[in-house]
mmCIF file of C-alpha atoms in Angstrom:
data_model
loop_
_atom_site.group_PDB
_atom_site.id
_atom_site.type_symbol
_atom_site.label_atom_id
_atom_site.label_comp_id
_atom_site.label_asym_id
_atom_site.label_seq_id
_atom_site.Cartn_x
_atom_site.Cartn_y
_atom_site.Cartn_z
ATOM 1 C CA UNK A 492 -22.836 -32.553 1.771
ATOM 2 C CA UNK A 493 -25.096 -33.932 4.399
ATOM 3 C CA UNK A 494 -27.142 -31.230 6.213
ATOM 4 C CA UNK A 495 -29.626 -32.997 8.002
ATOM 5 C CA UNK A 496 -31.566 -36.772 7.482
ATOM 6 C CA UNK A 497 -31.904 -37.861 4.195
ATOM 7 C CA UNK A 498 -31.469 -33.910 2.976
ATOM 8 C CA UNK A 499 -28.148 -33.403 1.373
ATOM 9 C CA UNK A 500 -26.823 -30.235 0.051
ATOM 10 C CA UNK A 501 -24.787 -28.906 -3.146
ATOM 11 C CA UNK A 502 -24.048 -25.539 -3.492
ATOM 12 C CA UNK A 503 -22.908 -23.549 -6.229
ATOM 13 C CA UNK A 504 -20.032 -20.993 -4.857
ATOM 14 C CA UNK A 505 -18.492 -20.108 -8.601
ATOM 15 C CA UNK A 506 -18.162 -16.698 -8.968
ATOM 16 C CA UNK A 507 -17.055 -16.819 -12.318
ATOM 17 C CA UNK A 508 -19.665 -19.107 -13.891
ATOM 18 C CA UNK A 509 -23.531 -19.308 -13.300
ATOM 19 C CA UNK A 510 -25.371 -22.415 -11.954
ATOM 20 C CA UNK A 511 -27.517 -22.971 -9.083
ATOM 21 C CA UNK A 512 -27.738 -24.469 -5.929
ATOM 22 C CA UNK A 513 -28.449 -28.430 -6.255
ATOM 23 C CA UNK A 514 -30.699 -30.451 -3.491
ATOM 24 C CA UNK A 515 -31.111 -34.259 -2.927
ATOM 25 C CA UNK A 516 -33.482 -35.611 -0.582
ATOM 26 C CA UNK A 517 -32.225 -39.587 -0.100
ATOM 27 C CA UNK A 518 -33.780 -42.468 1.864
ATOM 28 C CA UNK A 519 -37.143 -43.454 -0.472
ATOM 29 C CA UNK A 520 -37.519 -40.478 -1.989
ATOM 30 C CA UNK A 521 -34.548 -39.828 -4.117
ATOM 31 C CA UNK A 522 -35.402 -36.334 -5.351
ATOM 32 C CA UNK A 523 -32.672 -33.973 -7.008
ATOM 33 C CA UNK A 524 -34.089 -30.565 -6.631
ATOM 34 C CA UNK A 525 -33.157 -28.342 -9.460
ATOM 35 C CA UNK A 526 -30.331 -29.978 -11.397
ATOM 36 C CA UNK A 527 -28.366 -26.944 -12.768
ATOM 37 C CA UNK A 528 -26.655 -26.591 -16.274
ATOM 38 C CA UNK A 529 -26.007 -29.587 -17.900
ATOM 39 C CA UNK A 530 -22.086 -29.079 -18.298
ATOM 40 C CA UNK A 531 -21.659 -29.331 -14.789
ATOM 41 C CA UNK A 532 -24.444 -32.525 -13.897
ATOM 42 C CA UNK A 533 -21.062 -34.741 -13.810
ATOM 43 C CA UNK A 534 -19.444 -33.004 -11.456
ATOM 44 C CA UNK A 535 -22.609 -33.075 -9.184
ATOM 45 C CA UNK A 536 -23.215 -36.742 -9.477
ATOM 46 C CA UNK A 537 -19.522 -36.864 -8.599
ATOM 47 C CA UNK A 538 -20.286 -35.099 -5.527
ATOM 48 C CA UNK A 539 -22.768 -36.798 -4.841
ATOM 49 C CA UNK A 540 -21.060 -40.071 -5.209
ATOM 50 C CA UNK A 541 -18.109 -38.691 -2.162
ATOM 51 C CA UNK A 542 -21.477 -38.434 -0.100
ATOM 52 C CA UNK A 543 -22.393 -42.215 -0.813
ATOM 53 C CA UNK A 544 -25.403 -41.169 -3.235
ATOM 54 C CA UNK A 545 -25.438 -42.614 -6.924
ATOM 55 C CA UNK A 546 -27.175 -42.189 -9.724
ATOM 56 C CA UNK A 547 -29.102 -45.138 -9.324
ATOM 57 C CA UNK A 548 -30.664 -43.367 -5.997
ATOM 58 C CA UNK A 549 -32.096 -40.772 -8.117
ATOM 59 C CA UNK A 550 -35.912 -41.303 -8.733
ATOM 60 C CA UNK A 551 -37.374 -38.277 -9.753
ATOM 61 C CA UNK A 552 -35.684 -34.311 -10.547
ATOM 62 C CA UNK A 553 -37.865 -31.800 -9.206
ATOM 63 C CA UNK A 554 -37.823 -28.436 -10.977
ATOM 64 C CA UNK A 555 -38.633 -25.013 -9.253
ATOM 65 C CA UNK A 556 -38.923 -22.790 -12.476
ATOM 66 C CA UNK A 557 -37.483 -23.886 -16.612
ATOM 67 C CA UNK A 558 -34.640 -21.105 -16.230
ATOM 68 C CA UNK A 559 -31.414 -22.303 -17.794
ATOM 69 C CA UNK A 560 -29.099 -22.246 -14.590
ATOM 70 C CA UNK A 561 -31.743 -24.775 -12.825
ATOM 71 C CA UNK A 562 -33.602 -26.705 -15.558
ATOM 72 C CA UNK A 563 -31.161 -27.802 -18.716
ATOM 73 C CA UNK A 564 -29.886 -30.027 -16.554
ATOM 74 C CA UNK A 565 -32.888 -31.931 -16.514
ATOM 75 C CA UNK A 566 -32.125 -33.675 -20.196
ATOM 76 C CA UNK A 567 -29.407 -35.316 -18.386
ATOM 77 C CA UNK A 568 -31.609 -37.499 -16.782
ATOM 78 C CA UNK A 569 -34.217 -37.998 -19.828
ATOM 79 C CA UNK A 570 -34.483 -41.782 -21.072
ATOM 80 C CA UNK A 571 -33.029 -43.097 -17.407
ATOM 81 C CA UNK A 572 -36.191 -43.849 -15.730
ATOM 82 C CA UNK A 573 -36.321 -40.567 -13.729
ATOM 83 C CA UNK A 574 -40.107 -38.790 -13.594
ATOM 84 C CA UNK A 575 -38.842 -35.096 -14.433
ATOM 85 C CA UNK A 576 -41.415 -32.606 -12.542
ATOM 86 C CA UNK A 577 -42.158 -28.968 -13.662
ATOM 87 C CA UNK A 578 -45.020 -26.870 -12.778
ATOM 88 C CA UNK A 579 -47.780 -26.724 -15.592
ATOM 89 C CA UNK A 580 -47.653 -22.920 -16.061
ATOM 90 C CA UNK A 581 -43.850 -23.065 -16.218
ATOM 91 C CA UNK A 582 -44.269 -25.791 -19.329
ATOM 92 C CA UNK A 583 -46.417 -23.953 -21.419
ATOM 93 C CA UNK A 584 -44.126 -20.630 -20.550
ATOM 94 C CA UNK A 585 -40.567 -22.884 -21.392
ATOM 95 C CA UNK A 586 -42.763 -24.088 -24.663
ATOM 96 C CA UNK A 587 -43.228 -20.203 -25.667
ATOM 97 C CA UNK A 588 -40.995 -17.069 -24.266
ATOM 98 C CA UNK A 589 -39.513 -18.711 -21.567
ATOM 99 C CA UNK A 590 -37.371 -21.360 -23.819
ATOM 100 C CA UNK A 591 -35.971 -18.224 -25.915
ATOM 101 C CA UNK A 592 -34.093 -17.706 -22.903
ATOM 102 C CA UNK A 593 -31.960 -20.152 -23.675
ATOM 103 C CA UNK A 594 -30.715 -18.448 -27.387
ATOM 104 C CA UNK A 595 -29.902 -15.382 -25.510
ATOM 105 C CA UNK A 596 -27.510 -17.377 -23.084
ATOM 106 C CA UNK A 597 -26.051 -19.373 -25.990
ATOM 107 C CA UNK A 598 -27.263 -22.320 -24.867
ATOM 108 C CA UNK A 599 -29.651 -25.341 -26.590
ATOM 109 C CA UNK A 600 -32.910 -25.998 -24.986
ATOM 110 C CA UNK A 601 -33.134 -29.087 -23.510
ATOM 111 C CA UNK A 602 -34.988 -31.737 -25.457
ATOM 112 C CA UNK A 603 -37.427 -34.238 -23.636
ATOM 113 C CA UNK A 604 -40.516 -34.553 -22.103
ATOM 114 C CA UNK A 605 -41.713 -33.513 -18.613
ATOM 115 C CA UNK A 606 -43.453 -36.482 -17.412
ATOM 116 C CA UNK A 607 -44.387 -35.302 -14.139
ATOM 117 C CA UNK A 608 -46.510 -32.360 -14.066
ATOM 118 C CA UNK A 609 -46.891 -30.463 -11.098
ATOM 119 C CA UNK A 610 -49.644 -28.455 -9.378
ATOM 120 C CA UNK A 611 -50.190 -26.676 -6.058
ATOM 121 C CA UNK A 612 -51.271 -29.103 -3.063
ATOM 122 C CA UNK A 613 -49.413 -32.305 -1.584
ATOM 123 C CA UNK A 614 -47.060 -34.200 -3.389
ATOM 124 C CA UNK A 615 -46.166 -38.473 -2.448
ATOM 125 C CA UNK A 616 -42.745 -38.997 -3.451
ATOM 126 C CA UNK A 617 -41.650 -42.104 -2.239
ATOM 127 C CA UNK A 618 -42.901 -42.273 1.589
ATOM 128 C CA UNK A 619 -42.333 -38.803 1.716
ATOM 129 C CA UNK A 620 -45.182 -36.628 1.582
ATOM 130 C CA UNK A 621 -44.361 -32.886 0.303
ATOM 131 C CA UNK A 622 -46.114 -29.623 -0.467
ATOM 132 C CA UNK A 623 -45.899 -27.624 -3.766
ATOM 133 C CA UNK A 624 -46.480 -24.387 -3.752
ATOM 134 C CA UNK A 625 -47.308 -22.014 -6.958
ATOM 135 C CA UNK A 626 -45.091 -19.039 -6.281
ATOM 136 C CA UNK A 627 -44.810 -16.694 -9.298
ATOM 137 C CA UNK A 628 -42.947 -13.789 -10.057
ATOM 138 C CA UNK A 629 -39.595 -15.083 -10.821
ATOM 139 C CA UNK A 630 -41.103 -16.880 -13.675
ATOM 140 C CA UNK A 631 -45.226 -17.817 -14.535
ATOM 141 C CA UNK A 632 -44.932 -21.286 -12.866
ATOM 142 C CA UNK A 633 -42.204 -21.188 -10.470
ATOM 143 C CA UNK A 634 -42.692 -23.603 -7.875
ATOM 144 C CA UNK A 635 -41.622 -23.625 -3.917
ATOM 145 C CA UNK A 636 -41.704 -27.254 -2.593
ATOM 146 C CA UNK A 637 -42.435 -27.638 1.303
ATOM 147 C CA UNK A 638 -40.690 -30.779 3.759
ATOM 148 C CA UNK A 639 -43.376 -31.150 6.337
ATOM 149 C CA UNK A 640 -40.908 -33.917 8.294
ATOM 150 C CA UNK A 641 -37.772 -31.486 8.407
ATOM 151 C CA UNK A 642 -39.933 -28.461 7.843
ATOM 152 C CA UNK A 643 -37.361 -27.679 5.212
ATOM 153 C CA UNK A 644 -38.717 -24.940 2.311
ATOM 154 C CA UNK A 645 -37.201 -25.200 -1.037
ATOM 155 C CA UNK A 646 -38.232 -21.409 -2.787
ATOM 156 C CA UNK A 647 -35.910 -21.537 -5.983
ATOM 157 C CA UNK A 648 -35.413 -18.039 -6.886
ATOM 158 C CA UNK A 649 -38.135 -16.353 -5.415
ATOM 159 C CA UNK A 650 -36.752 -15.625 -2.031
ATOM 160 C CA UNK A 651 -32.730 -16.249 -0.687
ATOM 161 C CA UNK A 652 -30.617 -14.606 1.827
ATOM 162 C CA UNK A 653 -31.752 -10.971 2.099
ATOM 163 C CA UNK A 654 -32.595 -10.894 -0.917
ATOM 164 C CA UNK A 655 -34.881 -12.192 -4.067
ATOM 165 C CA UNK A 656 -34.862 -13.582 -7.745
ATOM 166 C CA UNK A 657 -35.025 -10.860 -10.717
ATOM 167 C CA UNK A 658 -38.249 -9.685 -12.026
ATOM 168 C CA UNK A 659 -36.958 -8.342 -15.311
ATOM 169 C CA UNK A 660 -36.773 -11.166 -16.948
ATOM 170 C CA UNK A 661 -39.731 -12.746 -19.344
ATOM 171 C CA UNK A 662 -42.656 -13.916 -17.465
ATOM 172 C CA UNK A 663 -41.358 -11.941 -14.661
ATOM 173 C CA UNK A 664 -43.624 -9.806 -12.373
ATOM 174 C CA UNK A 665 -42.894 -7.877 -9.044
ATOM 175 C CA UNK A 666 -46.278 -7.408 -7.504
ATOM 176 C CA UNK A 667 -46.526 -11.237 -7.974
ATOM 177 C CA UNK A 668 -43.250 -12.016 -6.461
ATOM 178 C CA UNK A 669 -44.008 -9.815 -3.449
ATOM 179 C CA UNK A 670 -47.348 -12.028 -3.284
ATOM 180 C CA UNK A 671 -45.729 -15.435 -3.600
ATOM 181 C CA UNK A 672 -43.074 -14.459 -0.465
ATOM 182 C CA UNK A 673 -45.543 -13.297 1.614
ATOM 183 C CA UNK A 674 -47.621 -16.517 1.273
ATOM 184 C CA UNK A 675 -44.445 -18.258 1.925
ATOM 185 C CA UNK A 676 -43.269 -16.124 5.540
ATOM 186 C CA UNK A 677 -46.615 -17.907 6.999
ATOM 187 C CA UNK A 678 -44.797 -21.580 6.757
ATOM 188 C CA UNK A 679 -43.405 -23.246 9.896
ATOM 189 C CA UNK A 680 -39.756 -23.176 8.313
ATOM 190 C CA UNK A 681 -37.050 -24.191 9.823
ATOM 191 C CA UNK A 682 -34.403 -24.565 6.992
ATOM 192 C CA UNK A 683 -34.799 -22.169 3.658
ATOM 193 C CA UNK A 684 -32.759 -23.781 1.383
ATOM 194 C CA UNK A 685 -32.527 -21.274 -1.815
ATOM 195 C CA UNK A 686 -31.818 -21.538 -5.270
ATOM 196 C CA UNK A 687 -28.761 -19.135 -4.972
ATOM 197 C CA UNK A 688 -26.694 -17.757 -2.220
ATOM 198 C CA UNK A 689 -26.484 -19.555 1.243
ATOM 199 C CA UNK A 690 -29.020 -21.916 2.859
ATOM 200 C CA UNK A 691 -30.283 -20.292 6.225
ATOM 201 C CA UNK A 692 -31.047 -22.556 9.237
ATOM 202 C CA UNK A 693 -33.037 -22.319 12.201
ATOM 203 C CA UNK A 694 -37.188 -21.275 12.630
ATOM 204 C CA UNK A 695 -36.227 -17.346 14.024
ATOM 205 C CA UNK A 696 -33.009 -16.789 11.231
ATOM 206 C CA UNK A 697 -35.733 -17.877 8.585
ATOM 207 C CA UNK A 698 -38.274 -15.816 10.196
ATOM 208 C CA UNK A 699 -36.082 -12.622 10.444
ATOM 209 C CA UNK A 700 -34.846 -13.361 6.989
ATOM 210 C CA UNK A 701 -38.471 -12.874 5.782
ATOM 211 C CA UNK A 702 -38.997 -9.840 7.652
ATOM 212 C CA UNK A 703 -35.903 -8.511 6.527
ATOM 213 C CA UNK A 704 -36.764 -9.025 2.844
ATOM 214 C CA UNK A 705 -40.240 -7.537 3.095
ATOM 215 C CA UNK A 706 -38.923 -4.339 5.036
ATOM 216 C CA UNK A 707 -35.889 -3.382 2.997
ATOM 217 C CA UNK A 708 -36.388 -5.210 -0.483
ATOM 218 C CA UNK A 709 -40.019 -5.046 -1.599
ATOM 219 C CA UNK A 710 -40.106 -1.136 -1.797
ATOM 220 C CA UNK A 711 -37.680 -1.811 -4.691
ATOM 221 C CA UNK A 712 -39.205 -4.535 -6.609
#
């Protein structure tokens, strides 16, 4: 669905099996943000395809962290002339503990190569320029990628709607989380568009949302 120019958005809203929440960013950039679980890449690119978007239009798949429910995905796209992008903490952490978690769900890990490594500062995808932030906590090298042009903040699982990503798995760490969304609540936001859970619009709802999370979560993390 078609949130705003060139931003298009695909939630996940299936109770009764786990994925995550899907972002394209069209025009010249033609940027999937986290792809999901493999199983159900077909049904996005269907999607996808009601909104006028193909597959062709995808350029690059930009992950925010190597969890299952947001990175197997990826090896959809391997071999198709798409850069796939993943934070160089979160490679070396999917390369030790962080790909067991796929065994424990059941599920193979994907196999490919990240060709696109990325670090903290600005990013030039197309004619779009972005920032990547490192934001860990959820995971070692979980990313949060910044829209300058539609001040639009993509956190992955570090922050959503009143509420955050689990620290308990591997790699995970609250004082770091707590850390990474504080750094974050200083951005000039105007959509937070989250990993799980509903996208929130407007600079004072992201604002409050922050505020909200910091005063009632973070003495339970």
């Amino acid at each position: 669905m078609k949130i705003a120019d060139d931003l298009y958005s695909y939630e996940w809203s299936d109770y009764f099996e786990n994925n995550c929440n899907t972002y394209f960013i069209g025009g010249k950039t033609g940027a999937l943000i986290d792809p999901g679980l493999k199983r159900f890449v077909p049904d996005l690119l269907q999607r996808m395809s009601a909104d006028g978007l193909e597959s062709m239009d995808i350029r690059y798949v930009i992950n925010t962290h190597s969890h299952p429910d947001h990175f197997q995905g990826s090896e959809y796209f391997y071999g198709k002339e798409i850069r796939i992008g993943l934070h160089q903490d979160e490679i070396a952490f999917l390369a030790g503990e962080g790909g067991e978690l796929y065994g424990l769900f059941g599920l193979p890990q994907p196999q490919g190569t990240v060709d696109l490594v990325l670090s903290p500062g600005i990013l030039t995808l197309g004619e779009e320029n972005f920032e990547i932030f490192h934001v860990p906590g959820h995971s070692p090298g979980s990313i949060a990628l910044y829209w300058p042009r539609l001040k639009a903040l993509f956190p992955g699982d570090v922050i959503f709607n009143q509420n955050v990503g689990r620290t308990d798995f591997p790699g995970g760490s609250g004082s770091l989380l707590k850390q990474s969304i504080i750094s974050l609540s200083t951005l000039d936001a105007e959509w937070l568009l989250p990993g799980h859970m509903e996208i929130i619009a407007g600079k004072e709802q992201v604002r409050r949302n922050f505020q909200t999370v910091i005063r009632q979560i973070f003495p339970y993390i």
